[in-house]
DNA sequence: ATTGGCACTCTGATTTGGGAAGTGCTAAAA
DNA sequence: TTTTAGCACTTCCCAAATCAGAGTGCCAAT
């Protein structure tokens, strides 16, 4: 996906100028404006020639014959890969983001607050997923007898994440059997990476001899654990209205498909999945970027996504990201996203 | 809020015709069209005279001098109170709604699924709040010792609702003390209705003699219980994109304020609160309706809300509703909402 | 290699001139 | 007294016409 072009320094400077101005003003850029605003010691005619070549290379576009130039998706890609520098968040922004640490101390509350902060700081749509309870590396299952029909279940993950909950069963279970089953499941875990695998293996493969007679109970336990995890995997999304302020989404034909897409949680999940196949932004710690046509979902052809995982005890646990028009301020968004994500990681790691 | 007018049967018939047609077609109605479509044995001129009077009464509006008539908010109100009959959902609709019962068995999953069904069935925005854990009538707190720093907490509500969770404390606590504090809190509950009251009382009033020395622990327990409840009170909202299909929200000036409003969870909460102060729709079991200007939030001046509580063991526990343009099909929405709500009540009551 | 000059293109805002739809009013009819 | 036909009038909406502005591409001169 990454683009390699041999561009003269001058072409780079011009491309850079066009993209920066377009991001700022949202209007096609003409040769004269470029010269004036960036103090090139060249005439507009020269710029025009250069821009014509940049267009031939597919980095710029002309909305129509007599309009100025606009960056193409490839142009943005080149910009993100080679031209944009690192943005340094202002003191105010840092203070604003840091409000996260002071607030609530539950994973859900942190993510909910984080998306809110992220959306406001970037004036874009912010999205986050809770830790992938079914996919993350699970280390241990721990059960504690409560009454014949209920257990206290503790899930202990490699990244230190722990979930405790009460597990209700329709079969009664005795303390001795519980130990047996607990041992069995934890043995299974040694060759299994995640709840997902444990669940599918239990459902599809025959059980070992020793627990054969408790088949129904094992099934119910695993299914119930899996269902609980699934329920607790949520998506947080906020800031859709910021999208509607952008000039490119003023008409409903443009805005509708996107809002409709975002209204469907499973699409948003897929989005996070595809994000990790995006191109990593240079100089960042796992910040990924998908620009316009790089999005597999057609509805998002005019959007870009910047996303990054947050870490619990240095293990990637879930993702958080920003969705905006392709004409977004990539540099700023990247920096703010990174800051927010590392704040999440920090705050969450403190929980354990 | 309810309107009492002395209207001749003929005026009612005309008003009825105008509103029904406007709901269906979304365009101002002229006298000629009314006569044709509804087979009145009157000339357009007569209809015109009648409509002029209905306009004087504030029930109809004219967008401009030579346009047809459109219902005013008062017109809709009169329609909802006196004219619209009960809608009987079709077999397909009932089957569609009934899918709710088959799916998951956790409160959150039920509400999430219910909003989805409701939004699709009404082609409008659907919203739901989880049971009001802080406000509902709390009957008993039950603690079970787990380890020095954690307890299993059971909240038992009057409506049969039970929440179990693990409560982590920073103070260690011993079994004996736990009994004492548990007794104390449950005694408090006898003169207290809700978690909300319990929390505020604990924070503001001095503690009784007996538990004075455990002040810090009591504080932490109550705060943590309260915080957990707060976190578990969620709002589900889906179907915003349907709103954007309505002709009245084609332009961003119209749509933006509403979407921006809905993006803020606390506003949606307020919305539910104001809903219960709306007018109850005749012939329904607690279905409330707010039309256009009756909404206290300015952003919703062109929207109507129909909302109803769902019941767990016959106790109202939270609300679910539909938001649409004032030009919504009130009769249909009311019927479907009612069906969905009673399905929720049924499904939830089965959980306990 | 760069630039000034110029003809050309396309957009977007504004104006103009009909229909079309629908009203209110008046006077006649029932 | 109520209803209706007739007619003048209002307003919107659409399409066509016009025009200024912005920007281009290309050519010939520097």
XYZ file of C-alpha atoms (C1' of nucleotides) in Angstrom:
764
model
C 0.000 0.000 0.000
C 2.839 2.359 0.807
C 3.773 4.522 -2.150
C 7.247 5.108 -3.457
C 7.653 7.979 -5.819
C 10.695 9.808 -7.058
C 9.605 13.360 -6.568
C 11.836 16.402 -6.815
C 12.037 18.432 -3.649
C 10.113 21.148 -5.381
C 7.270 18.830 -6.269
C 7.144 17.626 -2.699
C 6.977 21.196 -1.466
C 4.134 21.984 -3.825
C 2.234 18.831 -2.973
C 2.737 19.550 0.677
C 1.424 23.082 0.256
C -1.647 21.961 -1.651
C -2.566 19.301 0.886
C -1.978 21.468 3.937
C -4.062 24.270 2.471
C -6.785 21.920 1.391
C -6.959 20.442 4.853
C -7.208 23.920 6.301
C -9.567 25.618 3.893
C -11.429 22.782 2.246
C -11.322 24.393 -1.180
C -9.450 23.543 -4.376
C -6.138 25.350 -4.625
C -5.080 27.424 -7.645
C -1.531 28.113 -8.711
C -1.675 31.776 -7.814
C -2.910 31.134 -4.285
C -0.181 28.604 -3.662
C 2.529 31.067 -4.665
C 1.076 33.826 -2.531
C 0.412 31.823 0.574
C 3.685 29.959 0.649
C 6.042 32.560 -0.734
C 7.392 30.458 -3.586
C 9.874 32.392 -5.707
C 8.311 30.982 -8.817
C 5.600 32.163 -11.098
C 2.143 30.626 -11.089
C 2.843 29.208 -14.526
C 5.672 27.068 -13.222
C 3.513 25.829 -10.414
C 0.879 24.972 -12.963
C 3.314 22.847 -14.922
C 4.403 21.045 -11.798
C 0.833 20.489 -10.681
C -0.017 19.053 -14.083
C 2.719 16.492 -13.570
C 1.593 15.734 -10.032
C -1.830 15.139 -11.451
C -0.418 12.779 -14.049
C 1.270 10.881 -11.217
C -2.130 10.513 -9.592
C -1.358 12.572 -6.527
C -3.624 15.486 -7.321
C -7.036 15.823 -8.892
C -8.969 18.496 -10.674
C -12.663 18.580 -9.820
C -13.215 20.127 -13.253
C -11.144 21.714 -15.995
C -10.994 25.186 -14.649
C -10.852 24.488 -10.941
C -7.812 24.360 -8.728
C -6.232 21.147 -7.514
C -7.367 18.846 -4.760
C -5.391 15.965 -3.227
C -6.280 12.463 -4.375
C -6.342 9.569 -1.930
C -2.914 8.602 -3.209
C -1.843 12.157 -2.525
C -2.965 11.893 1.066
C -1.186 8.584 1.350
C 2.065 10.120 0.157
C 1.525 13.016 2.531
C 0.952 10.745 5.493
C 3.920 8.547 4.652
C 6.489 11.134 3.728
C 5.458 14.718 4.260
C 3.484 15.395 7.374
C 5.626 16.001 10.385
C 4.791 15.024 13.921
C 2.231 17.269 15.547
C 2.982 18.351 19.074
C -0.213 18.732 21.101
C -0.601 22.057 22.853
C -0.658 22.384 26.613
C -4.412 22.920 26.528
C -4.936 19.775 24.541
C -2.797 17.771 26.908
C -4.688 19.077 29.895
C -7.952 18.321 28.176
C -6.907 14.756 27.445
C -5.549 14.228 30.901
C -9.006 14.593 32.389
C -9.320 10.939 31.577
C -7.076 9.863 34.414
C -9.130 11.578 37.051
C -12.406 9.994 36.165
C -13.912 6.655 36.760
C -12.036 3.445 37.252
C -13.830 0.834 35.288
C -12.841 -0.221 31.814
C -16.167 0.720 30.326
C -16.198 4.101 31.946
C -12.680 4.799 30.780
C -13.468 3.967 27.187
C -16.704 5.866 27.192
C -14.962 8.923 28.544
C -12.018 8.433 26.199
C -14.165 8.426 23.063
C -15.860 11.560 24.274
C -12.543 13.300 24.818
C -11.135 12.036 21.560
C -14.153 13.153 19.575
C -14.082 16.598 21.037
C -10.338 17.052 20.702
C -10.316 16.002 17.059
C -13.772 17.241 16.162
C -14.411 13.910 14.491
C -16.081 10.620 15.113
C -14.295 8.652 17.806
C -14.695 4.923 18.257
C -13.413 2.385 20.714
C -13.895 -1.266 21.397
C -13.712 -2.847 24.835
C -10.951 -5.428 25.345
C -11.444 -8.460 23.151
C -12.457 -10.860 25.857
C -12.969 -13.701 23.432
C -9.761 -13.226 21.486
C -7.232 -12.018 24.000
C -4.851 -14.527 25.445
C -6.558 -16.172 28.376
C -4.379 -17.582 31.104
C -6.579 -19.011 33.746
C -10.141 -19.689 34.723
C -10.918 -19.611 38.382
C -14.135 -20.736 40.000
C -15.460 -20.257 43.456
C -18.471 -22.051 44.812
C -21.310 -19.771 45.792
C -24.413 -21.930 45.900
C -25.473 -25.065 44.006
C -26.503 -23.020 40.992
C -23.995 -20.216 40.987
C -20.292 -19.648 40.898
C -17.986 -16.721 41.048
C -16.021 -16.797 37.845
C -12.670 -15.080 37.439
C -11.068 -14.782 34.051
C -7.391 -14.000 34.212
C -5.745 -12.819 31.038
C -2.117 -12.763 30.039
C -2.199 -8.990 29.975
C -3.231 -8.906 33.601
C -6.828 -8.134 32.790
C -9.225 -9.781 35.205
C -12.944 -10.113 34.936
C -14.988 -11.329 37.818
C -18.618 -12.148 37.504
C -21.297 -14.387 38.836
C -22.072 -17.411 36.709
C -25.578 -18.843 36.917
C -26.152 -22.422 35.842
C -29.260 -24.467 35.408
C -27.437 -27.615 36.586
C -26.537 -27.882 40.210
C -22.875 -28.440 40.857
C -20.922 -29.663 43.875
C -17.670 -28.420 45.191
C -15.770 -31.597 44.307
C -17.005 -31.695 40.749
C -16.202 -28.040 40.400
C -12.557 -28.705 41.128
C -12.483 -31.478 38.573
C -14.029 -29.331 35.873
C -11.919 -26.357 36.766
C -8.790 -28.452 36.395
C -10.023 -29.852 33.152
C -10.762 -26.459 31.638
C -7.465 -25.012 32.777
C -5.628 -27.965 31.257
C -7.435 -27.251 28.014
C -6.319 -23.661 28.280
C -2.691 -24.669 28.161
C -3.047 -25.601 24.490
C -5.634 -23.002 23.719
C -5.112 -19.320 23.299
C -8.436 -17.756 23.848
C -11.976 -18.142 25.018
C -12.943 -18.239 21.390
C -10.844 -21.339 20.791
C -11.877 -22.945 24.037
C -15.498 -22.474 23.150
C -15.238 -23.810 19.638
C -13.148 -26.738 20.690
C -15.587 -27.677 23.420
C -18.539 -27.469 21.100
C -17.023 -29.364 18.211
C -14.595 -31.889 19.671
C -15.472 -34.808 21.946
C -14.599 -34.348 25.608
C -11.900 -36.252 27.437
C -12.816 -39.410 29.274
C -12.656 -37.973 32.765
C -15.306 -35.297 32.302
C -17.483 -37.203 29.849
C -20.230 -37.691 32.383
C -20.410 -33.978 33.116
C -20.774 -33.123 29.480
C -23.941 -31.066 29.906
C -22.463 -28.999 32.701
C -19.222 -28.325 30.874
C -21.156 -27.270 27.822
C -23.316 -24.916 29.779
C -20.394 -23.425 31.648
C -18.339 -22.769 28.563
C -21.285 -21.420 26.611
C -22.271 -19.161 29.426
C -18.754 -17.859 29.901
C -18.535 -17.247 26.201
C -21.908 -15.493 26.108
C -20.945 -13.265 29.019
C -17.732 -12.283 27.295
C -19.605 -11.563 24.114
C -22.073 -9.348 25.954
C -19.281 -7.447 27.609
C -17.588 -6.698 24.305
C -18.962 -3.356 23.390
C -18.308 -0.588 20.956
C -18.304 3.041 21.976
C -18.943 5.618 19.316
C -19.487 9.312 19.592
C -19.119 12.543 17.667
C -21.109 11.658 14.567
C -22.493 15.139 14.481
C -19.034 16.582 13.927
C -18.946 14.728 10.640
C -21.999 16.610 9.473
C -20.237 19.909 9.857
C -17.685 19.051 7.211
C -18.421 20.653 3.851
C -18.037 17.301 2.049
C -20.925 15.822 4.004
C -23.382 18.669 3.715
C -25.686 16.830 1.380
C -27.592 13.817 2.560
C -26.445 11.627 -0.312
C -22.950 11.915 1.095
C -23.776 11.710 4.784
C -26.468 9.071 4.839
C -24.421 6.000 3.911
C -21.813 6.786 6.509
C -24.248 7.376 9.340
C -26.138 4.317 8.349
C -22.917 2.338 8.409
C -21.942 3.618 11.827
C -25.357 2.781 13.202
C -24.563 -0.897 12.776
C -22.319 -2.185 15.475
C -21.010 -5.192 13.628
C -19.733 -3.003 10.814
C -17.829 -0.931 13.323
C -16.309 -4.115 14.664
C -15.198 -5.073 11.162
C -13.766 -1.623 10.803
C -11.452 -2.156 13.728
C -10.450 -5.441 12.269
C -9.513 -3.934 8.941
C -7.749 -1.076 10.671
C -5.000 -3.333 11.883
C -4.336 -4.225 8.245
C -3.822 -0.584 7.387
C -0.442 0.997 6.959
C 1.365 1.844 10.124
C 2.238 5.507 10.364
C 5.933 6.148 10.436
C 7.394 7.150 13.755
C 4.425 5.897 15.747
C 3.879 2.942 17.970
C 1.259 0.963 16.063
C -0.903 3.756 14.788
C -2.610 2.512 11.646
C -4.203 4.497 8.905
C -6.688 3.738 6.144
C -7.324 6.416 3.556
C -10.398 6.713 1.348
C -10.329 3.926 -1.213
C -8.168 1.824 1.075
C -11.292 1.197 3.120
C -12.881 -2.049 2.110
C -16.332 -0.758 2.957
C -17.713 1.217 0.093
C -19.614 3.539 2.387
C -16.332 4.843 3.716
C -14.698 5.676 0.384
C -14.601 9.316 1.354
C -13.448 8.750 4.892
C -10.181 8.001 6.547
C -9.583 6.055 9.681
C -6.727 6.395 12.100
C -6.648 3.722 14.766
C -4.375 2.288 17.366
C -4.540 -0.415 19.998
C -4.461 0.398 23.673
C -2.326 -1.768 25.864
C -2.917 -3.394 29.198
C 0.393 -4.411 30.727
C 2.037 -4.028 27.332
C -0.381 -6.402 25.610
C -2.656 -5.003 22.912
C -6.169 -5.473 24.206
C -8.554 -3.497 22.051
C -8.549 -0.613 19.622
C -9.509 3.017 19.565
C -9.719 5.229 16.535
C -10.868 8.340 14.758
C -12.955 8.475 11.617
C -13.147 11.621 9.535
C -13.248 12.892 5.967
C -10.178 12.056 3.895
C -9.455 15.765 4.255
C -8.710 15.336 7.958
C -5.745 16.726 9.806
C -3.813 13.467 9.889
C -0.909 14.788 11.823
C -2.984 16.266 14.604
C -5.350 13.329 14.777
C -2.453 10.897 14.981
C -0.812 12.779 17.801
C -3.987 13.196 19.818
C -5.056 9.625 19.253
C -1.682 8.422 20.408
C -1.849 10.523 23.513
C -5.339 9.389 24.366
C -4.448 5.758 23.747
C -1.410 5.879 25.956
C -3.505 7.510 28.631
C -5.996 4.694 28.370
C -3.212 2.148 28.609
C -1.820 3.855 31.637
C -5.126 4.251 33.399
C -6.200 0.712 32.699
C -2.942 -0.839 33.722
C -3.315 0.899 37.048
C -6.559 -0.958 37.600
C -4.815 -4.258 38.162
C -51.871 19.801 27.483
C -54.805 17.833 26.140
C -56.931 19.914 23.815
C -60.681 20.232 24.002
C -62.322 21.655 20.961
C -65.897 21.689 19.847
C -65.515 20.581 16.306
C -68.349 19.556 14.009
C -68.136 16.005 12.762
C -67.416 17.371 9.337
C -64.475 19.405 10.566
C -63.122 16.382 12.341
C -63.431 14.339 9.176
C -61.585 16.962 7.189
C -58.863 17.371 9.794
C -58.507 13.637 9.957
C -58.176 13.412 6.184
C -55.557 16.150 6.031
C -53.430 14.626 8.759
C -53.626 11.078 7.456
C -52.695 12.190 3.976
C -49.916 14.384 5.216
C -48.479 11.522 7.235
C -48.647 9.333 4.169
C -47.457 11.670 1.455
C -45.541 14.356 3.287
C -46.907 17.131 1.132
C -49.343 19.976 1.842
C -52.906 19.069 1.023
C -55.188 21.158 -1.212
C -58.949 21.222 -1.083
C -59.371 19.466 -4.399
C -57.113 16.577 -3.444
C -58.950 16.056 -0.197
C -62.297 15.784 -1.957
C -60.957 13.381 -4.562
C -59.040 11.097 -2.253
C -61.680 10.815 0.431
C -64.840 10.944 -1.627
C -66.407 13.877 0.154
C -69.736 14.857 -1.381
C -68.829 18.473 -1.101
C -67.178 20.952 -3.398
C -63.595 22.060 -2.869
C -64.885 25.510 -2.008
C -66.695 24.222 1.034
C -63.622 22.331 2.140
C -61.665 25.534 1.741
C -63.996 27.377 4.048
C -63.784 24.655 6.637
C -60.024 24.519 6.393
C -59.822 28.264 6.864
C -61.668 27.845 10.125
C -59.501 24.949 11.207
C -56.531 27.167 10.540
C -58.039 29.915 12.653
C -58.459 27.373 15.438
C -54.742 26.647 15.159
C -55.104 23.070 14.001
C -53.823 23.565 10.493
C -51.127 25.683 8.933
C -50.371 27.087 5.536
C -46.688 27.060 4.604
C -47.430 30.004 2.319
C -50.463 31.768 0.916
C -51.073 29.567 -2.051
C -50.030 26.227 -0.658
C -52.248 23.532 0.709
C -52.680 22.868 4.408
C -50.369 21.096 6.792
C -51.164 19.957 10.337
C -49.877 22.115 13.179
C -48.523 20.563 16.354
C -51.884 21.267 17.953
C -53.461 19.490 15.034
C -51.377 16.416 15.671
C -52.236 16.608 19.328
C -55.950 16.644 18.558
C -55.443 13.786 16.133
C -53.585 11.687 18.677
C -56.125 12.414 21.407
C -59.337 12.058 19.483
C -59.019 10.865 15.935
C -56.472 8.177 15.342
C -57.806 4.727 15.954
C -55.855 1.826 17.327
C -53.495 0.263 14.831
C -53.467 -3.496 14.688
C -50.023 -4.819 13.827
C -49.902 -7.227 10.929
C -48.897 -10.838 11.331
C -45.512 -10.101 9.774
C -44.888 -7.297 12.209
C -45.792 -9.478 15.144
C -43.505 -12.230 13.972
C -40.745 -9.720 13.457
C -41.151 -8.360 16.961
C -41.383 -11.762 18.497
C -37.808 -12.518 17.498
C -36.946 -10.755 20.693
C -38.028 -13.624 22.861
C -35.775 -16.097 21.173
C -32.608 -14.158 21.617
C -30.298 -13.613 24.478
C -31.225 -13.618 28.094
C -29.481 -10.739 29.679
C -31.126 -7.402 30.278
C -28.622 -5.521 28.198
C -28.883 -7.915 25.317
C -32.662 -7.740 25.402
C -32.721 -3.962 25.287
C -30.095 -3.767 22.600
C -32.023 -6.190 20.459
C -35.317 -4.482 21.278
C -34.157 -1.057 20.091
C -32.926 -2.636 16.903
C -36.269 -4.302 16.284
C -38.199 -1.212 17.231
C -36.136 1.029 14.960
C -36.573 -1.252 12.016
C -40.266 -1.859 12.556
C -41.055 1.841 12.855
C -38.322 3.103 10.563
C -37.458 5.674 13.196
C -35.003 6.282 15.958
C -35.521 3.863 18.826
C -34.209 4.466 22.312
C -34.190 2.532 25.536
C -32.759 2.927 28.979
C -31.639 0.057 31.181
C -33.539 -0.373 34.444
C -32.990 2.571 36.754
C -30.777 0.840 39.246
C -30.327 3.943 41.330
C -33.962 4.978 41.398
C -35.916 1.747 41.449
C -37.184 0.520 44.749
C -34.415 -1.458 46.378
C -35.389 -4.145 48.823
C -32.281 -5.801 50.060
C -28.543 -5.802 49.908
C -26.825 -9.090 50.328
C -23.122 -9.637 50.794
C -21.027 -12.728 50.658
C -17.448 -12.883 51.784
C -15.028 -13.779 49.031
C -11.616 -12.684 50.230
C -10.459 -9.872 52.506
C -10.762 -7.322 49.718
C -13.728 -8.569 47.792
C -17.344 -9.441 48.242
C -20.116 -10.830 46.169
C -22.818 -8.225 46.172
C -26.449 -8.996 45.405
C -28.946 -6.202 44.907
C -32.517 -7.342 45.215
C -35.186 -4.997 43.965
C -38.880 -4.844 44.724
C -39.651 -5.709 41.135
C -37.725 -8.942 41.456
C -34.733 -7.595 39.574
C -31.466 -8.964 40.917
C -27.966 -7.833 40.154
C -25.001 -9.796 41.289
C -21.490 -8.530 41.010
C -18.136 -8.620 42.637
C -17.332 -5.672 44.842
C -13.682 -4.756 45.279
C -12.647 -2.698 48.280
C -9.403 -1.095 49.255
C -10.090 -1.796 52.940
C -9.875 -5.349 54.129
C -12.987 -6.604 55.785
C -13.728 -9.556 58.026
C -16.690 -11.829 58.054
C -17.983 -10.586 61.375
C -17.797 -6.945 60.455
C -19.442 -7.724 57.152
C -22.528 -9.020 58.950
C -22.681 -5.934 61.079
C -22.440 -3.587 58.125
C -24.832 -5.648 56.063
C -27.399 -5.427 58.865
C -26.837 -1.750 59.206
C -27.297 -1.020 55.529
C -30.400 -3.169 55.303
C -31.895 -1.386 58.291
C -31.242 1.878 56.506
C -32.996 0.484 53.477
C -36.221 0.078 55.418
C -36.689 3.843 55.503
C -35.054 4.459 52.178
C -36.465 3.798 48.774
C -33.547 3.588 46.487
C -29.831 3.356 46.103
C -29.888 7.017 45.240
C -31.330 7.911 48.634
C -29.129 5.477 50.462
C -26.083 6.975 48.856
C -26.991 10.564 49.519
C -28.000 9.855 53.053
C -24.766 8.055 53.779
C -22.689 10.820 52.309
C -24.491 13.710 53.959
C -25.812 12.468 57.291
C -23.708 11.241 60.226
C -23.609 7.476 60.728
C -25.196 5.676 63.637
C -23.138 4.943 66.683
C -22.650 1.257 66.047
C -20.893 1.589 62.697
C -19.131 4.851 63.413
C -15.751 3.188 63.606
C -16.190 1.583 60.184
C -17.046 4.868 58.568
C -14.429 4.624 55.866
C -15.487 1.133 54.876
C -19.177 1.982 54.787
C -18.443 5.018 52.678
C -16.412 3.033 50.248
C -18.946 0.253 50.003
C -21.873 2.549 49.360
C -19.956 4.690 46.901
C -18.741 1.675 45.032
C -22.203 0.138 44.881
C -23.565 3.427 43.664
C -20.819 3.800 41.062
C -21.421 0.289 39.792
C -25.114 0.971 39.431
C -24.397 4.194 37.614
C -22.078 2.420 35.208
C -24.660 -0.214 34.506
C -27.310 2.358 33.647
C -26.996 2.678 29.918
C -28.874 4.110 27.042
C -29.401 2.224 23.814
C -30.075 4.213 20.704
C -30.315 3.132 17.125
C -31.884 4.038 13.811
C -30.661 7.609 13.521
C -30.145 7.094 9.829
C -33.848 6.515 9.304
C -34.421 10.065 10.449
C -32.290 11.345 7.610
C -34.556 9.758 5.064
C -37.481 11.930 6.053
C -38.029 14.846 3.705
C -38.179 17.311 6.605
C -34.618 16.461 7.603
C -33.003 16.539 4.187
C -31.084 19.698 4.860
C -28.309 19.748 7.404
C -29.704 22.771 9.212
C -32.665 20.626 10.164
C -30.854 17.391 10.857
C -27.733 18.579 12.603
C -29.227 19.813 15.889
C -31.140 16.604 16.359
C -28.218 14.299 15.687
C -26.044 16.415 17.869
C -28.625 16.174 20.617
C -28.882 12.422 20.337
C -25.118 12.052 20.464
C -25.180 13.241 24.062
C -26.272 10.539 26.417
C -27.356 12.777 29.248
C -29.792 14.582 26.974
C -31.348 11.281 26.034
C -31.731 10.509 29.708
C -33.501 13.821 30.224
C -35.682 12.971 27.297
C -36.951 9.853 29.009
C -37.575 11.856 32.090
C -39.672 14.427 30.285
C -41.473 11.666 28.403
C -43.225 10.515 31.522
C -44.648 14.024 31.830
C -46.158 13.794 28.390
C -49.795 13.072 27.750
C -50.800 9.486 28.057
C -52.336 8.153 24.889
C -55.934 7.134 25.320
C -56.604 3.439 25.397
C -53.029 2.514 26.169
C -51.270 1.293 29.236
C -48.883 4.152 29.997
C -47.811 5.097 26.521
C -46.802 8.747 26.624
C -46.482 11.170 23.794
C -44.745 14.495 23.296
C -45.428 16.387 20.101
C -43.228 19.072 18.543
C -43.375 22.183 20.703
C -44.320 20.093 23.719
C -40.716 18.981 23.842
C -38.800 21.099 26.275
C -35.604 20.706 24.288
C -35.518 23.205 21.509
C -33.610 20.855 19.226
C -36.617 18.578 19.144
C -39.221 21.154 18.142
C -39.848 19.284 14.923
C -39.843 15.841 16.476
C -42.289 13.755 18.389
C -41.574 11.190 20.990
C -43.669 8.200 21.937
C -42.435 6.354 24.975
C -43.545 3.779 27.472
C -42.091 2.027 30.464
C -41.338 -1.663 30.445
C -42.269 -3.634 33.479
C -40.464 -6.247 35.495
C -42.918 -8.118 37.661
C -45.461 -5.359 37.096
C -43.147 -2.640 38.344
C -42.057 0.041 35.871
C -38.309 -0.312 35.608
C -37.097 1.739 32.679
C -38.404 3.282 29.485
C -38.285 2.618 25.796
C -39.409 4.949 23.064
C -39.484 6.092 19.478
C -38.415 9.459 18.161
C -39.495 10.653 14.748
C -40.625 13.714 12.840
C -43.883 15.240 14.062
C -45.256 13.792 10.847
C -44.878 10.250 12.153
C -47.472 7.522 12.022
C -48.528 7.861 15.639
C -51.024 5.089 15.556
C -48.655 2.526 14.136
C -45.737 3.619 16.288
C -47.868 3.424 19.412
C -49.049 -0.067 18.637
C -45.616 -1.397 17.769
C -43.999 0.270 20.727
C -46.577 -1.218 23.006
C -46.034 -4.668 21.585
C -42.276 -4.422 21.862
C -42.499 -3.099 25.404
C -44.776 -5.854 26.555
C -42.446 -8.353 24.950
C -39.565 -6.870 26.870
C -41.553 -7.033 30.079
C -42.412 -10.618 29.440
C -38.916 -11.683 28.492
C -37.334 -9.883 31.394
C -39.774 -11.146 33.951
C -38.900 -14.655 32.861
C -35.310 -14.005 33.827
C -36.090 -14.062 37.536
C 14.022 26.050 -17.459
C 10.936 29.759 -16.528
C 7.569 33.122 -17.423
C 3.981 36.543 -19.355
C 0.135 36.573 -22.018
C -4.074 35.008 -23.749
C -7.897 32.243 -25.238
C -10.714 28.927 -23.304
C -13.561 26.311 -19.876
C -16.379 25.547 -16.173
C -18.929 26.885 -12.097
C -22.061 29.331 -9.359
C -24.867 33.142 -8.431
C -28.494 35.939 -10.174
C -32.213 37.082 -13.094
C -36.208 36.152 -15.849
C -40.381 34.185 -17.392
C -43.678 31.065 -17.550
C -46.597 27.254 -15.620
C -48.852 24.876 -11.623
C -51.156 24.641 -7.534
C -54.023 26.540 -4.483
C -56.199 30.162 -2.143
C -59.897 33.878 -0.768
C -63.702 36.327 -2.071
C -68.024 37.369 -4.314
C -72.193 36.503 -6.148
C -75.361 33.128 -7.584
C -77.732 28.745 -6.618
C -79.870 25.404 -3.606
C -78.608 29.731 5.598
C -75.439 26.811 3.358
C -73.093 25.502 -0.655
C -70.927 26.250 -4.916
C -69.035 28.121 -9.362
C -66.082 31.437 -11.033
C -62.268 34.320 -11.053
C -58.457 37.209 -9.712
C -54.483 36.778 -7.132
C -50.329 34.850 -4.684
C -46.529 32.105 -4.241
C -43.569 28.603 -5.411
C -40.760 26.044 -8.450
C -38.397 25.047 -12.471
C -35.704 25.851 -16.508
C -33.282 28.798 -19.403
C -30.294 32.716 -19.909
C -26.754 35.558 -18.534
C -22.460 36.933 -16.481
C -18.473 37.467 -13.565
C -14.763 34.946 -11.462
C -11.328 31.696 -10.989
C -8.186 28.880 -12.999
C -6.273 26.288 -16.610
C -3.201 24.922 -20.807
C -0.354 26.287 -24.206
C 2.739 29.160 -26.921
C 6.137 32.234 -27.707
C 9.473 35.109 -25.511
C 13.010 35.535 -21.941
